[in-house]
Every structure is written in C-alpha cells, then in structure tokens.
CSV table of C-alpha atoms and ligand atoms in Angstrom, one decimal:
chain,number,residue,atom,x,y,z
O,1,MET,CA,8.8,20.9,10.1
O,2,PRO,CA,9.3,22.0,6.3
O,3,GLN,CA,12.9,21.6,5.5
O,4,SER,CA,14.7,24.9,4.9
O,5,SER,CA,17.5,23.2,2.9
O,6,HIS,CA,18.3,19.9,0.7
O,7,PRO,CA,19.5,17.2,2.8
O,8,SER,CA,22.3,16.5,0.3
O,9,GLY,CA,24.3,19.2,1.7
O,10,GLY,CA,26.0,19.0,5.1
O,11,ALA,CA,26.5,16.1,7.0
O,12,PRO,CA,24.3,13.3,6.7
O,13,VAL,CA,20.7,13.5,8.0
O,14,ALA,CA,20.4,11.8,11.3
O,15,LYS,CA,16.9,10.9,11.9
O,16,VAL,CA,14.9,11.2,8.5
O,17,ARG,CA,11.4,9.6,8.1
O,18,HIS,CA,10.3,6.6,5.9
O,19,PHE,CA,7.7,4.8,4.8
O,20,LEU,CA,8.7,0.8,4.5
O,21,GLN,CA,6.0,-1.1,6.0
O,22,MET,CA,2.7,0.0,8.2
O,23,SER,CA,4.5,-0.2,11.3
O,24,ASP,CA,6.8,2.7,10.4
O,25,PHE,CA,4.0,5.1,11.7
O,26,SER,CA,1.8,5.4,15.2
O,27,ALA,CA,-2.6,5.9,15.3
O,28,GLU,CA,-1.9,9.8,15.4
O,29,GLU,CA,0.1,9.8,12.0
O,30,TYR,CA,-2.4,8.2,10.0
O,31,ALA,CA,-5.7,10.0,12.0
O,32,TYR,CA,-3.3,13.1,10.5
O,33,LEU,CA,-2.7,11.5,6.8
O,34,PHE,CA,-6.4,10.7,6.3
O,35,GLU,CA,-7.5,13.8,7.4
O,36,ARG,CA,-5.1,14.9,5.1
O,37,THR,CA,-6.2,12.9,2.2
O,38,LYS,CA,-9.5,14.2,2.7
O,39,ILE,CA,-8.5,18.0,2.6
O,40,ILE,CA,-6.0,17.1,-0.4
O,41,LYS,CA,-8.9,15.0,-2.5
O,42,ASP,CA,-11.8,17.9,-1.8
O,43,ARG,CA,-9.3,20.3,-3.4
O,44,PHE,CA,-8.3,18.5,-6.4
O,45,LYS,CA,-12.1,17.9,-7.0
O,46,ARG,CA,-12.4,21.3,-7.1
O,47,TYR,CA,-9.3,21.8,-9.3
O,48,GLU,CA,-7.8,23.8,-6.7
O,49,LEU,CA,-3.7,24.8,-7.3
O,50,TYR,CA,-2.1,23.5,-4.5
O,51,HIS,CA,1.7,23.1,-4.7
O,52,PRO,CA,3.6,22.1,-1.9
O,53,LEU,CA,5.9,20.5,-3.3
O,54,ARG,CA,6.8,22.5,-6.3
O,55,ASP,CA,10.1,22.3,-7.5
O,56,ARG,CA,11.0,18.8,-5.6
O,57,THR,CA,11.6,15.9,-7.5
O,58,LEU,CA,10.4,12.2,-6.8
O,59,ALA,CA,12.4,9.0,-8.1
O,60,MET,CA,10.3,6.1,-8.7
O,61,VAL,CA,12.2,2.7,-8.6
O,62,PHE,CA,10.1,-0.4,-10.6
O,63,GLN,CA,11.6,-3.6,-10.7
O,64,LYS,CA,8.3,-4.8,-11.0
O,65,ASN,CA,5.4,-4.3,-13.2
O,66,SER,CA,2.7,-1.4,-12.3
O,67,THR,CA,0.0,0.8,-13.4
O,68,ARG,CA,-1.8,2.0,-10.2
O,69,THR,CA,1.0,2.8,-8.1
O,70,ARG,CA,3.4,4.3,-11.2
O,71,VAL,CA,0.4,6.5,-12.5
O,72,SER,CA,-0.5,7.5,-8.8
O,73,PHE,CA,2.7,8.6,-8.3
O,74,GLU,CA,3.7,10.1,-11.0
O,75,ALA,CA,0.7,12.0,-11.6
O,76,GLY,CA,0.3,12.7,-7.4
O,77,MET,CA,4.0,14.7,-7.9
O,78,GLY,CA,2.5,16.9,-10.9
O,79,GLN,CA,-0.3,17.9,-8.8
O,80,LEU,CA,1.4,18.9,-5.9
O,81,GLY,CA,3.6,21.1,-8.2
O,82,GLY,CA,6.8,18.5,-8.3
O,83,SER,CA,7.9,16.3,-10.7
O,84,ALA,CA,8.7,12.3,-11.3
O,85,ILE,CA,11.6,10.4,-12.8
O,86,PHE,CA,10.6,6.4,-13.7
O,87,LEU,CA,13.4,4.2,-13.4
O,88,THR,CA,13.5,0.2,-14.0
O,89,SER,CA,16.2,-2.1,-13.8
O,90,GLU,CA,16.4,-2.3,-17.3
O,91,ALA,CA,16.7,1.0,-18.2
O,92,SER,CA,19.1,1.9,-15.4
O,93,GLN,CA,22.6,0.6,-14.3
O,94,ILE,CA,20.8,-1.6,-11.7
O,95,SER,CA,20.7,-4.3,-14.0
O,96,ARG,CA,24.5,-3.8,-14.5
O,97,GLY,CA,24.9,-4.5,-10.6
O,98,GLU,CA,25.1,-1.1,-9.4
O,99,PRO,CA,25.0,-1.8,-5.3
O,100,ILE,CA,21.6,-0.7,-3.9
O,101,GLU,CA,23.6,1.2,-1.4
O,102,ASP,CA,25.5,3.2,-3.9
O,103,LEU,CA,22.1,4.0,-5.4
O,104,SER,CA,20.9,4.7,-2.3
O,105,ARG,CA,23.6,7.5,-1.7
O,106,VAL,CA,23.3,9.3,-5.2
O,107,LEU,CA,19.5,9.5,-6.0
O,108,SER,CA,19.1,10.7,-2.4
O,109,ARG,CA,21.6,14.0,-3.3
O,110,MET,CA,19.4,14.4,-6.3
O,111,VAL,CA,15.6,14.0,-5.3
O,112,ASP,CA,13.6,14.8,-2.3
O,113,VAL,CA,11.9,11.0,-2.1
O,114,VAL,CA,12.2,8.5,-3.5
O,115,MET,CA,9.7,5.5,-4.2
O,116,ILE,CA,10.7,1.7,-4.5
O,117,ARG,CA,9.0,-1.3,-5.9
O,118,THR,CA,11.0,-4.6,-6.1
O,119,PHE,CA,11.2,-7.9,-4.5
O,120,LYS,CA,12.4,-8.3,-0.7
O,121,GLN,CA,11.9,-5.9,2.1
O,122,SER,CA,15.5,-6.4,2.6
O,123,MET,CA,16.4,-4.3,-0.6
O,124,VAL,CA,14.1,-1.3,0.5
O,125,GLU,CA,15.5,-1.3,3.9
O,126,ARG,CA,18.8,-1.5,2.4
O,127,PHE,CA,18.3,1.8,0.4
O,128,ALA,CA,16.4,3.6,2.8
O,129,GLU,CA,19.2,3.2,5.6
O,130,TYR,CA,22.0,4.9,3.0
O,131,SER,CA,19.5,7.7,1.7
O,132,ARG,CA,19.3,11.2,3.1
O,133,VAL,CA,15.5,11.7,1.8
O,134,PRO,CA,12.7,9.4,2.8
O,135,VAL,CA,11.8,6.2,1.3
O,136,ILE,CA,8.9,5.1,0.3
O,137,ASN,CA,7.6,1.1,-0.3
O,138,GLY,CA,5.8,0.9,-3.8
O,139,LEU,CA,5.2,-2.9,-3.0
O,140,THR,CA,7.6,-5.6,-2.0
O,141,ASP,CA,7.3,-9.6,-1.6
O,142,GLU,CA,6.4,-8.8,2.1
O,143,HIS,CA,4.4,-5.4,2.1
O,144,HIS,CA,2.5,-2.8,0.3
O,145,PRO,CA,1.7,0.0,2.8
O,146,CYS,CA,0.5,2.4,0.6
O,147,GLN,CA,-2.1,0.3,-0.7
O,148,ILE,CA,-3.5,-0.4,2.5
O,149,LEU,CA,-3.1,3.4,3.5
O,150,ALA,CA,-5.4,4.1,0.6
O,151,ASP,CA,-8.1,0.9,1.3
O,152,ILE,CA,-8.5,2.4,5.1
O,153,PHE,CA,-9.3,5.7,3.8
O,154,THR,CA,-11.8,4.4,1.6
O,155,TYR,CA,-13.4,2.4,4.6
O,156,ILE,CA,-13.5,5.5,6.3
O,157,GLU,CA,-15.0,7.5,3.7
O,158,GLN,CA,-17.8,4.9,3.1
O,159,ARG,CA,-18.3,3.8,6.8
O,160,GLY,CA,-16.5,6.0,9.2
O,161,PRO,CA,-13.8,5.0,11.7
O,162,ILE,CA,-12.4,1.3,11.2
O,163,LYS,CA,-11.4,1.1,14.6
O,164,GLY,CA,-13.6,-1.9,16.4
O,165,LYS,CA,-14.2,-3.3,12.9
O,166,ILE,CA,-13.8,-6.6,11.2
O,167,VAL,CA,-11.9,-7.3,8.0
O,168,THR,CA,-11.5,-10.3,6.4
O,169,TRP,CA,-9.2,-11.7,4.6
O,170,VAL,CA,-9.5,-14.6,2.3
O,171,GLY,CA,-6.5,-15.6,-0.1
O,172,ASP,CA,-2.7,-15.7,-0.4
O,173,ALA,CA,-0.8,-15.2,2.9
O,174,VAL,CA,0.9,-11.8,0.6
O,175,ASN,CA,2.5,-8.5,1.2
O,176,MET,CA,-1.2,-7.2,0.9
O,177,LEU,CA,-2.1,-9.7,4.5
O,178,ASN,CA,0.9,-8.2,6.3
O,179,SER,CA,0.1,-5.0,5.9
O,180,TRP,CA,-3.5,-5.4,6.7
O,181,MET,CA,-2.4,-7.4,9.9
O,182,GLN,CA,0.2,-4.6,11.0
O,183,ALA,CA,-2.6,-2.1,10.3
O,184,ALA,CA,-5.2,-3.8,12.6
O,185,LYS,CA,-3.0,-3.9,15.7
O,186,ILE,CA,-1.9,0.0,15.2
O,187,LEU,CA,-5.7,1.3,14.3
O,188,GLY,CA,-7.6,-1.5,16.7
O,189,PHE,CA,-9.6,-3.4,14.1
O,190,THR,CA,-9.7,-7.3,13.9
O,191,VAL,CA,-8.4,-9.4,11.0
O,192,HIS,CA,-10.1,-12.3,10.4
O,193,ALA,CA,-7.5,-14.1,8.1
O,194,SER,CA,-8.1,-17.4,6.1
O,195,THR,CA,-5.3,-18.7,3.3
O,196,PRO,CA,-5.4,-22.5,1.8
O,197,PRO,CA,-3.0,-25.2,3.0
O,198,GLY,CA,0.3,-24.7,2.4
O,199,TYR,CA,0.3,-21.4,2.7
O,200,PRO,CA,0.5,-20.2,6.4
O,201,ILE,CA,0.6,-16.7,7.7
O,202,ASP,CA,4.2,-15.3,8.9
O,203,ALA,CA,4.6,-16.9,11.9
O,204,GLN,CA,6.2,-13.8,13.9
O,205,LEU,CA,4.1,-11.1,12.3
O,206,LEU,CA,1.5,-12.8,14.0
O,207,ALA,CA,2.7,-13.5,17.2
O,208,GLU,CA,3.2,-9.5,16.8
O,209,CYS,CA,-0.2,-8.9,15.9
O,210,GLY,CA,-1.7,-10.7,19.1
O,211,ASP,CA,-5.3,-10.5,19.3
O,212,SER,CA,-5.5,-8.3,16.3
O,213,VAL,CA,-5.4,-11.5,13.6
O,214,ARG,CA,-7.8,-14.5,14.1
O,215,VAL,CA,-6.8,-17.1,11.6
O,216,PHE,CA,-9.5,-19.4,10.5
O,217,GLU,CA,-9.8,-22.7,8.2
O,218,ASP,CA,-13.1,-22.1,6.3
O,219,PRO,CA,-12.8,-18.8,4.5
O,220,LEU,CA,-16.7,-18.6,4.8
O,221,GLU,CA,-16.3,-18.8,8.6
O,222,ALA,CA,-13.4,-15.8,8.5
O,223,ALA,CA,-16.3,-13.8,6.4
O,224,ARG,CA,-19.4,-14.2,9.0
O,225,GLY,CA,-20.2,-11.1,10.5
O,226,SER,CA,-17.0,-8.9,8.6
O,227,HIS,CA,-17.5,-5.0,7.9
O,228,LEU,CA,-14.9,-5.4,4.8
O,229,VAL,CA,-14.1,-8.2,2.7
O,230,THR,CA,-10.7,-8.4,0.7
O,231,THR,CA,-8.8,-10.6,-0.9
O,232,ASP,CA,-6.3,-11.0,-4.0
O,233,VAL,CA,-4.7,-12.5,-6.5
O,234,TRP,CA,-3.9,-16.5,-6.6
O,235,THR,CA,-0.6,-15.8,-7.9
O,236,SER,CA,1.6,-12.2,-6.8
O,237,MET,CA,4.2,-11.1,-9.1
O,238,GLY,CA,7.6,-13.0,-8.6
O,239,PHE,CA,5.8,-16.6,-8.0
O,240,GLU,CA,4.2,-16.7,-11.8
O,241,ALA,CA,6.1,-20.1,-12.3
O,242,GLU,CA,3.5,-21.6,-9.6
O,243,THR,CA,0.3,-20.3,-11.2
O,244,GLU,CA,-1.4,-23.8,-12.2
O,245,VAL,CA,-0.6,-25.7,-8.9
O,246,ARG,CA,-1.7,-22.0,-7.0
O,247,LYS,CA,-5.3,-22.3,-9.1
O,248,LYS,CA,-6.2,-26.2,-7.7
O,249,ALA,CA,-4.7,-25.0,-3.8
O,250,PHE,CA,-7.1,-21.7,-3.8
O,251,ALA,CA,-9.9,-22.9,-5.7
O,252,ASP,CA,-12.1,-22.5,-2.4
O,253,TRP,CA,-10.8,-19.0,-1.6
O,254,CYS,CA,-13.1,-17.0,-4.2
O,255,VAL,CA,-14.7,-14.1,-2.8
O,256,ASP,CA,-18.2,-14.9,-3.9
O,257,GLU,CA,-21.9,-14.3,-3.4
O,258,GLU,CA,-22.4,-16.9,-1.0
O,259,MET,CA,-19.1,-15.3,1.1
O,260,MET,CA,-20.5,-11.9,0.8
O,261,ALA,CA,-24.3,-13.1,2.3
O,262,LEU,CA,-22.5,-14.2,5.4
O,263,ALA,CA,-20.6,-10.6,6.2
O,264,ASP,CA,-22.4,-8.2,8.0
O,265,PRO,CA,-25.1,-6.3,5.5
O,266,SER,CA,-22.9,-3.3,5.9
O,267,ALA,CA,-19.7,-4.7,4.2
O,268,LEU,CA,-17.4,-3.0,1.7
O,269,PHE,CA,-15.5,-5.4,-0.8
O,270,MET,CA,-12.0,-4.7,-1.6
O,271,HIS,CA,-9.1,-5.9,-4.2
O,272,CYS,CA,-5.8,-3.9,-4.6
O,273,LEU,CA,-6.1,-4.7,-8.4
O,274,PRO,CA,-5.3,-6.0,-11.0
O,275,ALA,CA,-7.9,-8.4,-10.2
O,276,HIS,CA,-9.0,-11.9,-11.8
O,277,ARG,CA,-12.9,-12.4,-12.1
O,278,GLY,CA,-13.8,-16.1,-11.5
O,279,GLU,CA,-10.2,-16.6,-9.6
O,280,GLU,CA,-10.1,-14.6,-6.5
O,281,VAL,CA,-13.5,-12.9,-6.9
O,282,SER,CA,-16.4,-13.8,-8.8
O,283,ALA,CA,-17.8,-11.2,-11.2
O,284,GLY,CA,-21.1,-10.8,-9.6
O,285,VAL,CA,-18.7,-9.3,-6.0
O,286,ILE,CA,-16.4,-7.1,-7.5
O,287,ASP,CA,-18.9,-5.5,-10.5
O,288,GLY,CA,-21.6,-5.2,-7.5
O,289,PRO,CA,-23.5,-2.9,-5.1
O,290,GLN,CA,-20.9,-3.6,-2.5
O,291,SER,CA,-17.5,-3.5,-4.1
O,292,VAL,CA,-15.9,0.1,-3.7
O,293,VAL,CA,-12.5,-1.1,-6.0
O,294,TRP,CA,-12.8,2.5,-8.3
O,295,ASP,CA,-13.3,4.4,-5.3
O,296,GLU,CA,-9.9,2.6,-3.7
O,297,ALA,CA,-8.1,3.0,-6.4
O,298,GLU,CA,-8.5,6.4,-6.9
O,299,ASN,CA,-7.3,7.2,-3.7
O,300,ARG,CA,-3.9,5.1,-4.1
O,301,LEU,CA,-3.8,9.4,-5.5
O,302,HIS,CA,-5.1,11.3,-2.9
O,303,ALA,CA,-3.8,9.2,0.3
O,304,GLN,CA,0.0,9.2,-1.4
O,305,LYS,CA,0.2,13.0,-2.0
O,306,ALA,CA,-0.4,13.3,1.8
O,307,LEU,CA,1.9,10.4,2.3
O,308,LEU,CA,4.6,12.6,0.1
O,309,GLU,CA,3.6,16.1,2.1
O,310,TYR,CA,4.2,14.8,5.2
O,311,LEU,CA,7.4,13.0,4.1
O,312,VAL,CA,8.6,15.9,2.3
O,313,VAL,CA,7.7,19.2,4.0
O,314,GLY,CA,6.2,17.9,7.5
O,315,GLU,CA,2.8,18.4,9.2
O,316,VAL,CA,0.7,21.2,7.4
O,317,LYS,CA,-2.2,23.3,9.0
O,318,SER,CA,-3.5,24.4,6.0
P,401,LIG,N1,-2.4,-2.1,-7.0
P,401,LIG,C1,-1.3,-1.9,-7.2
P,401,LIG,O1,-0.2,-1.7,-6.4
P,401,LIG,O2,-1.1,-1.5,-8.9
P,401,LIG,P1,-0.4,-1.7,-9.8
P,401,LIG,O3,0.3,-3.0,-9.6
P,401,LIG,O4,-0.7,-1.5,-10.9
P,401,LIG,O5,0.4,-0.7,-9.4
P,402,LIG,N1,-0.1,-9.5,-4.3
P,402,LIG,C1,0.1,-8.8,-5.2
P,402,LIG,C2,-0.3,-7.2,-5.2
P,402,LIG,C3,-0.4,-6.5,-6.8
P,402,LIG,C4,-0.4,-5.1,-6.6
P,402,LIG,C5,1.8,-8.7,-6.1
P,402,LIG,O1,2.2,-8.7,-5.1
P,402,LIG,O2,1.9,-9.2,-6.9
C-alpha cells in the first residue's frame, strides 16, 4: 500500500522490504514486477509522464565502479519524478570509518530508498537491519539481483516464459551465477553451470538450489540444448590482483561460435557488461545475431523503475 508518512517519523518501522538477493522475493512478486516493467517501459517509449515517485529520493552508495547501475538508477528515479544522490566512500565519511549502522540510520531518515554497491553481502545486510527505508543491492561480491531481474525480463520479452528453460552459465563462480541459481529455484528453470577447476560454486547455495542447478566440468556440455547462454568477466571487481592467473585458468571458458552452435537454435546470448571480447566471449558471439546485450542493458532501467515503484509505493494497478 502507498505510504502516507515518511518512515523517519515515529517508532521504527516493523517490516521494511529490501531487495538484497533474488531469494528475497516470491515467484508471484517477480511475475508482478515483470508485468510492471513492461508497462513502465512502454510508457517511457511513448514519452508519457509517469511520476509515482514525485518528491521521493534515492541515495546511491558506490564502493565499486559502475556505468550501467549508476545511470539506470539515477535516470530511472528522475523519470519516475524523484531524484537520486550519488555517494562514494571517498567523497563521504565512509572512508573515515563511520560505522555502517550509523550511515544507515542517518540516510534512512533523509531519503525514501537506498541502493548500495559494495564488496561483502554482509555490509548490505547490516545496512538493511538498521534502515527505515527499503535497501537495494546494486552488486556485492556474492549477488547481483538487479542484473538478473533485467536479464529474466529480457528473456521473457524476447522468447516468452523462462519456466522450464535451460540457462547456461560459463565462467566464474561469481555474484551473477549466484543470483541466477537463486532465480532458477524460485522461477522453475534450470541452470547448467560450468566453472574452471579451482573456482567452485558456493556449496551451500548449490545445496539450497537442488535440482535447479546442474554442474558440468566441460563448458561445451553445459551449453548443449541451452535456451540462454551467459557469462561474465574472468576477473570481477575486487579480484584484480588475480588477473593473470585467471586468464590462464579461464582460457577454455569462452563463449564462442562453437559453443553457441551446441545450444538450442533459439538460444540467446547475454552478458551483464562490461565485456572483454576475446576473453569470456568472442566478438562474433557478442556482436552476433543471438546476442541481446544492448536490450539487456537497457532493461536495467525499466526493471529497476518497476522495483523502485514496488519498494517505495507498493503494488499499483494503473
Ligand atoms: N552490469 C553492470 O552492473 O554494469 P555496471 O558495473 O556498469 O554498473
Ligand atoms: N561479476 C562482475 C559484474 C560486473 C557488473 C563484477 O562483480 O565485477
């Protein structure tokens, strides 16, 4: 339901919804968000004014670099009638050691929703624990739920329901894979994952996902019959010191034309970007006919606008 007063007033809010990982929402909520994403996207394409977040403010805390996440959240808030504030560690008191709990208490008395991009998932969880307003994970070492929200919307937009389909993950056992795995369990598709020796998938998450995830030693086998092949950089933010070692370890985990040929003829290719052509993906695949990476990137904007609307004003009918 729409809030009638800012949660900074009165007693602490008992139940604030956050989006910290895919498992925070139900299949029904995702169905609603994908419907809203389409409505909001169509309105945007017609340049129809839609300002459900008029006078509302988003604070964005970035402790890692970003292009897409920053622009899509900042532009999205403006398009919904609100505004966004960009904070970094260096330009704020975070770098002087202000406790996360204090940052959360302060920001959540001034703004209506907070997005955080940081290292450890435990940081966003601690922040959320003390926040009076919704908190969104804009990427941690462990999860990248906003990206998967946009990716699944993109799949549905291009090919219809994702339920029952196979999504192949080729590459690092990283945030993106973890979020795909959680989504598979909730939304009823299967992830075929192949990571190089020495880069194992999180065992606890794997156990939680059960039959929704199948692990393959051979990346080509993982791609066989797949409806969506996806990958990510070999070296994620925060792991730069390992770049040279990783280049050797990941050499065979490249999505190329040979791999795409084993997938279902309808298969799409996705990449959260930024990409390294000639490393995790060949130029022929990312710039080829099966690639939907530009739609995928654009859909960050639309999917996150639906997410912001849902978290700040609740379910809407119009
Ligand atoms: N895919 C993604 O999150 O991109 P940025 O790092 O540019 O935000
Ligand atoms: N796995 C990558 C995703 C970047 C959007 C990283 O964490 O750097």
